[in-house]
Short mmCIF file of C-alpha atoms in Angstrom, two decimals:
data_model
loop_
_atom_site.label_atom_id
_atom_site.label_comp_id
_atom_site.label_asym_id
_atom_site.label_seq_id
_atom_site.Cartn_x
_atom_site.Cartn_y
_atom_site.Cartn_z
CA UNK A 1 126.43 -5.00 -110.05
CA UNK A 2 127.57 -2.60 -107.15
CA UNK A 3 126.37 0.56 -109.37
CA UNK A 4 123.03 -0.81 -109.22
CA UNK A 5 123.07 -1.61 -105.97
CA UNK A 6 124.19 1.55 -105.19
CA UNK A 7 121.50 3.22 -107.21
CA UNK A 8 119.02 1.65 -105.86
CA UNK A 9 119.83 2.07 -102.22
CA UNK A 10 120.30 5.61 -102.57
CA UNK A 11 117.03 5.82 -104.65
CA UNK A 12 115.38 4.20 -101.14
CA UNK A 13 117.11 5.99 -98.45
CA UNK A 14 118.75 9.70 -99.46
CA UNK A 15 114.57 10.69 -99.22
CA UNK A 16 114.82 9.62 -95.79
CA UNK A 17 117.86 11.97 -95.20
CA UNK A 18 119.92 8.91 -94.75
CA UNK A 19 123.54 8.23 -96.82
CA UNK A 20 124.80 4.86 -97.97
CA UNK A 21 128.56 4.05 -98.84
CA UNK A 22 130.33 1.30 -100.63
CA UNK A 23 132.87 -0.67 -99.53
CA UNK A 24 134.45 -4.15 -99.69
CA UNK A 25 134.79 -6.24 -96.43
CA UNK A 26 138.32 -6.59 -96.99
CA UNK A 27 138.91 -2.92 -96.50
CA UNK A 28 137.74 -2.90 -93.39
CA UNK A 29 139.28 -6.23 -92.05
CA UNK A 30 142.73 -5.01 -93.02
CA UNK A 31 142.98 -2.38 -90.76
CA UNK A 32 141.68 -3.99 -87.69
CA UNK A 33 142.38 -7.40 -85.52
CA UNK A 34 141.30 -10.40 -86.16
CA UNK A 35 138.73 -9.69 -83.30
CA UNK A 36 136.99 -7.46 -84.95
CA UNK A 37 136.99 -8.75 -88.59
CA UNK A 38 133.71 -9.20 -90.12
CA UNK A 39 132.63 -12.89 -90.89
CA UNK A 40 132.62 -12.33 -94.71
CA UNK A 41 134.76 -12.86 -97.74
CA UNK A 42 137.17 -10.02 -98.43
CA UNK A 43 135.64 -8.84 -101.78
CA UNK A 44 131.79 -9.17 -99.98
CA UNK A 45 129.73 -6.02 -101.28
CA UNK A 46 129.06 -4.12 -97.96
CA UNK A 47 127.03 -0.49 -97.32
CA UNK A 48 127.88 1.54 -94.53
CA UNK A 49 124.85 4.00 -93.80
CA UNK A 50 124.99 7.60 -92.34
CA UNK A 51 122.05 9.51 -90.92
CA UNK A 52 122.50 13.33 -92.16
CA UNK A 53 120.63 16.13 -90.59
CA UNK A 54 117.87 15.94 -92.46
CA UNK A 55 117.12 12.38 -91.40
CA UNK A 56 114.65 13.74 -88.05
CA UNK A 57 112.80 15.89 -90.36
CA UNK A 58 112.50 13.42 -93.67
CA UNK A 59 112.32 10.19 -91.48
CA UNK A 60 111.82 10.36 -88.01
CA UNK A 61 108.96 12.56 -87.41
CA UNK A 62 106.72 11.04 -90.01
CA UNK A 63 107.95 7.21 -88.75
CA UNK A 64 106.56 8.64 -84.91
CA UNK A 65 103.59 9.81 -86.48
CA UNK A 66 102.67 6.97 -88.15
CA UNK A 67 104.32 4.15 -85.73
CA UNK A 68 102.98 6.23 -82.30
CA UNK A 69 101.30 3.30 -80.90
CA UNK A 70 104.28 0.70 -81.23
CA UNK A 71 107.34 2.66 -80.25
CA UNK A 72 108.53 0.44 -77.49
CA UNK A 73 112.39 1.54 -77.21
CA UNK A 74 114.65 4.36 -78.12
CA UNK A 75 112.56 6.22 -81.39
CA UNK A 76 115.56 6.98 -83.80
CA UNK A 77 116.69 3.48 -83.28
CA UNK A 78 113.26 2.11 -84.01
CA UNK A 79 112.78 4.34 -87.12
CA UNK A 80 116.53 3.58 -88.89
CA UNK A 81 115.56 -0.38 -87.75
CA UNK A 82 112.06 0.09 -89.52
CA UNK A 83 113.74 1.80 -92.87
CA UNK A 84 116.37 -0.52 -93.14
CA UNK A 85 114.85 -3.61 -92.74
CA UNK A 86 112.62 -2.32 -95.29
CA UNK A 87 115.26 -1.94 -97.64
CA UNK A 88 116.12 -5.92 -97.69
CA UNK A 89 112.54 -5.78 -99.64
CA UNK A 90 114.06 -4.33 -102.39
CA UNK A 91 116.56 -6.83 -103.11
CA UNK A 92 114.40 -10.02 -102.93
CA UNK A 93 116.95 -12.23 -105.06
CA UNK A 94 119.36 -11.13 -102.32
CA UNK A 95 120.12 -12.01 -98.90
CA UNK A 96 120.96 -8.90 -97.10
CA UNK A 97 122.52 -8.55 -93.48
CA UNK A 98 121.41 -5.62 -91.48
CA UNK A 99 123.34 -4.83 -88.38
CA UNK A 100 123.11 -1.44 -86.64
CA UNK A 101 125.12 0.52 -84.58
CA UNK A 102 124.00 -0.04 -81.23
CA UNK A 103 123.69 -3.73 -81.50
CA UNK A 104 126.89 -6.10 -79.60
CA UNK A 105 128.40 -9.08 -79.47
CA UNK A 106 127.75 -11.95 -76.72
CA UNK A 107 131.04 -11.35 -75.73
CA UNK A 108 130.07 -7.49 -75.56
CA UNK A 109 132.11 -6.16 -78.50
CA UNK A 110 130.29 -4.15 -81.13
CA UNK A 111 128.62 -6.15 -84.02
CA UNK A 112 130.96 -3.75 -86.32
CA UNK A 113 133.21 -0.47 -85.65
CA UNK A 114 131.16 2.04 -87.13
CA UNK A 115 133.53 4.77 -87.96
CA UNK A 116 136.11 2.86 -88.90
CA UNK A 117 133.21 1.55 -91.39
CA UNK A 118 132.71 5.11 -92.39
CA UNK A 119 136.41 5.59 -92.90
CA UNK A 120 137.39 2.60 -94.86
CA UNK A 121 134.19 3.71 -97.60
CA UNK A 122 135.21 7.32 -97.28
CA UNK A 123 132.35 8.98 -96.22
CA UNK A 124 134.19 10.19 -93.39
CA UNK A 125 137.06 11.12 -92.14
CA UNK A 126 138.41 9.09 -88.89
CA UNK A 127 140.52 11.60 -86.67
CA UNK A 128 142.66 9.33 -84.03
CA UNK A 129 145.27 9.70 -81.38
CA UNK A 130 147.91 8.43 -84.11
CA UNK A 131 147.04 11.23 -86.50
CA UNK A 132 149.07 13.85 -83.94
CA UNK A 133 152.09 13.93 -84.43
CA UNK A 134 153.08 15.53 -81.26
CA UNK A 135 150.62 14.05 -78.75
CA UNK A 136 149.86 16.50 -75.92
CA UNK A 137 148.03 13.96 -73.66
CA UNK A 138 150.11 11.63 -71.88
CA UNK A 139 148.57 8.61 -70.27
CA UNK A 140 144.76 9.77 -71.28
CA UNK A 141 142.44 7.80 -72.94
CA UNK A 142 141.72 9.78 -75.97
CA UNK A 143 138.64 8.65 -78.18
CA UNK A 144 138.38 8.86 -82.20
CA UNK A 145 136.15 10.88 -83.79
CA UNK A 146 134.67 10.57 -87.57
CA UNK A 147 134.40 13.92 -89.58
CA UNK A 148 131.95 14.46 -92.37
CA UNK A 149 133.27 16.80 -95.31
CA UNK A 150 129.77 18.42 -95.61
CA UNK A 151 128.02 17.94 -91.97
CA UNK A 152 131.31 18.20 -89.82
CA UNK A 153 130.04 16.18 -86.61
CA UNK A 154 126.33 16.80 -87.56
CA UNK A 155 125.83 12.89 -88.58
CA UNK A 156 125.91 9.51 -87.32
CA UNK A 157 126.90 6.24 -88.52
CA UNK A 158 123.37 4.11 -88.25
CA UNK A 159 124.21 0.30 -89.27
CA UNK A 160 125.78 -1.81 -91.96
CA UNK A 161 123.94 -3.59 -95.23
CA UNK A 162 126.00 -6.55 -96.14
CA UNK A 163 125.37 -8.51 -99.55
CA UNK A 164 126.82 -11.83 -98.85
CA UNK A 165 126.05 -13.08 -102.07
CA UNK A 166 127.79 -10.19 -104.06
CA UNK A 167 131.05 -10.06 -104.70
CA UNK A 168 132.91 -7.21 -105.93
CA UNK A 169 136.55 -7.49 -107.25
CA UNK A 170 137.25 -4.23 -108.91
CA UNK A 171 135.48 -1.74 -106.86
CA UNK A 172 137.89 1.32 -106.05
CA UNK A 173 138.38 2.43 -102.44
CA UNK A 174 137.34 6.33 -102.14
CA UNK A 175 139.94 8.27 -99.46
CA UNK A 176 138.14 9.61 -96.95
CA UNK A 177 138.36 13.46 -97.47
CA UNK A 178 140.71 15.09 -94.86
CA UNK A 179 138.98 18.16 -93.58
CA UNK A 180 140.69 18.50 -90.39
CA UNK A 181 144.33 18.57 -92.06
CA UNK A 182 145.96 20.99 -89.03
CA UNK A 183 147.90 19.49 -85.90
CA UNK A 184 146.69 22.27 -83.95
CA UNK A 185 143.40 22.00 -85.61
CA UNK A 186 143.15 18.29 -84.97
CA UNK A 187 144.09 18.16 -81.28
CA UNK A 188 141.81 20.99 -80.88
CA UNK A 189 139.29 18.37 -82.39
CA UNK A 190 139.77 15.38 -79.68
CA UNK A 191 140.20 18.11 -76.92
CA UNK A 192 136.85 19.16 -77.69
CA UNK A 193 135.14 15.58 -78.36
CA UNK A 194 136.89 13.87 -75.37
CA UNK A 195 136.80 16.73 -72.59
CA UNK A 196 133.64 18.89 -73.54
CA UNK A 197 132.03 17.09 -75.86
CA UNK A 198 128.36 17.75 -74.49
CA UNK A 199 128.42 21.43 -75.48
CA UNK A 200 128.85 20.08 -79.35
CA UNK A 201 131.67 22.50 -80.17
CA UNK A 202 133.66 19.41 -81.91
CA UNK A 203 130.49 19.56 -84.34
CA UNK A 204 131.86 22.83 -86.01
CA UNK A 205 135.65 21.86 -86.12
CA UNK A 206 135.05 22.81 -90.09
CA UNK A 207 132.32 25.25 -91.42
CA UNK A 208 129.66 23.15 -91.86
CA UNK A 209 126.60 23.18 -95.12
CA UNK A 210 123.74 21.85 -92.81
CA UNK A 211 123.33 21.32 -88.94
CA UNK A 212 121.14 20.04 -87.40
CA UNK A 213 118.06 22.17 -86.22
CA UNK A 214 117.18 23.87 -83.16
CA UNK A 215 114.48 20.86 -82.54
CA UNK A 216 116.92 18.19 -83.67
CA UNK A 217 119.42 20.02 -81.07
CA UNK A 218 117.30 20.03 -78.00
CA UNK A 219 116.00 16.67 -78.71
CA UNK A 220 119.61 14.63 -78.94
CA UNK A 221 120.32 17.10 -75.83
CA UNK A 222 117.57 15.68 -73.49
CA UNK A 223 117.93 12.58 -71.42
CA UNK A 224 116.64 9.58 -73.19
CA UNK A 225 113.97 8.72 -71.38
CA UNK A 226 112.82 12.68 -71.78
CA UNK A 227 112.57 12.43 -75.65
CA UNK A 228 109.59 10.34 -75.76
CA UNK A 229 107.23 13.90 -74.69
CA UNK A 230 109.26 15.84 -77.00
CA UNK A 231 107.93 13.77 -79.67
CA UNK A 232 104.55 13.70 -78.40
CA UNK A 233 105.16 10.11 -77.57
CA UNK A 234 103.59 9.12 -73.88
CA UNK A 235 106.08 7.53 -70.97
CA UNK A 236 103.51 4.44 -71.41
CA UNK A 237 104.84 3.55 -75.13
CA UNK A 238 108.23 3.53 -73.55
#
């Protein structure tokens, strides 16, 4: 059941430039607090999904093109929203749960932890404080970042497709792939992403296949409220 799931939801959304993973609930809920555990059965079918670089090209511009008129909040958000919801079309003898990245909790948490989503299917690799061994940073906060085997930091993690209804007791969990396998290498990594991470330099911690382009670049680079001309959008649909 989870092959064809699978099949189909990459049939619908690696066009779009966009990535879905498998994984069970359960894999996820065992690593983090009760808090934070997702309301579902530990062997519930879940999906995280990643945006690759080719998502602005494949998805985005033609979603502002054809959507112009009735983008009302941030565009990227509105276009993963638009594809994903879509997707729950596909699966009409299933009920399908949608929840995205930027959405939270009354009580303000996150609906779900997105790269520990993205670790726990293995699509990427989650590089934390606990993974130096000799931890040059004292009382800092230090921040986690998730590493893509193929984009580096050139992704995103874009929202969750849960299957209630399916349940899954033999599927295998994937290990994330360690690309950053290096202490130096790896504190060089949340350096980077925690003290200068607006110049983008954690993006290249590992040579990269695709990045995303010099359009893509500027675009995530502007202020939000900025992107909307960039896209040809006016401040009035904002």
């Amino acid at each position: 059941m989870e092959r064809r799931v699978a099949q189909r939801l990459r049939a619908e959304l690696s066009p779009l430039g966009l990535e879905p993973h498998a994984f069970k609930v359960g894999w996820y809920n065992a690593v983090l607090q009760p808090a934070f555990h997702l309301p579902y059965p530990d062997d519930t079918l879940a999906f995280v999904v990643l945006s690759t670089p080719s998502m602005f090209e494949k998805a985005l511009k033609p979603f502002v093109k054809k959507e112009r008129l009735k983008i009302i909040r941030d565009p990227v958000d509105q276009c993963v929203s638009y594809h994903l919801s879509r997707v729950k079309e596909k699966f009409p003898d299933q009920r399908v749960e949608v929840m995205f990245d930027y959405e939270i909790l009354p009580s303000r948490k996150p609906k779900f932890l997105a790269q520990t989503a993205a670790h726990v299917a293995g699509a990427a690799f989650y590089y934390q404080r606990k993974d130096v061994k000799l931890d040059p940073w004292g009382k800092k906060k230090i921040y986690g970042v998730c590493i893509h085997p193929k984009y580096g930091g050139w992704f995103a993690i874009r929202g969750l497709l849960l299957f209630p209804d399916i349940q899954v007791l033999f599927l295998e969990q994937p290990i994330p792939v360690d690309c950053v396998s290096t202490e130096e290498k790896r504190i060089e990594l949340l350096e980077q992403f925690n003290f200068h991470w607006q110049d983008g330099r954690y993006r290249d911690i590992i040579e990269v296949k695709e990045r995303y382009s010099e359009e893509q670049r500027v675009y995530f680079a502007t202020p939000p409220a900025e992107r909307f001309r960039l896209l040809g959008l006016t401040q009035e649909s904002q």
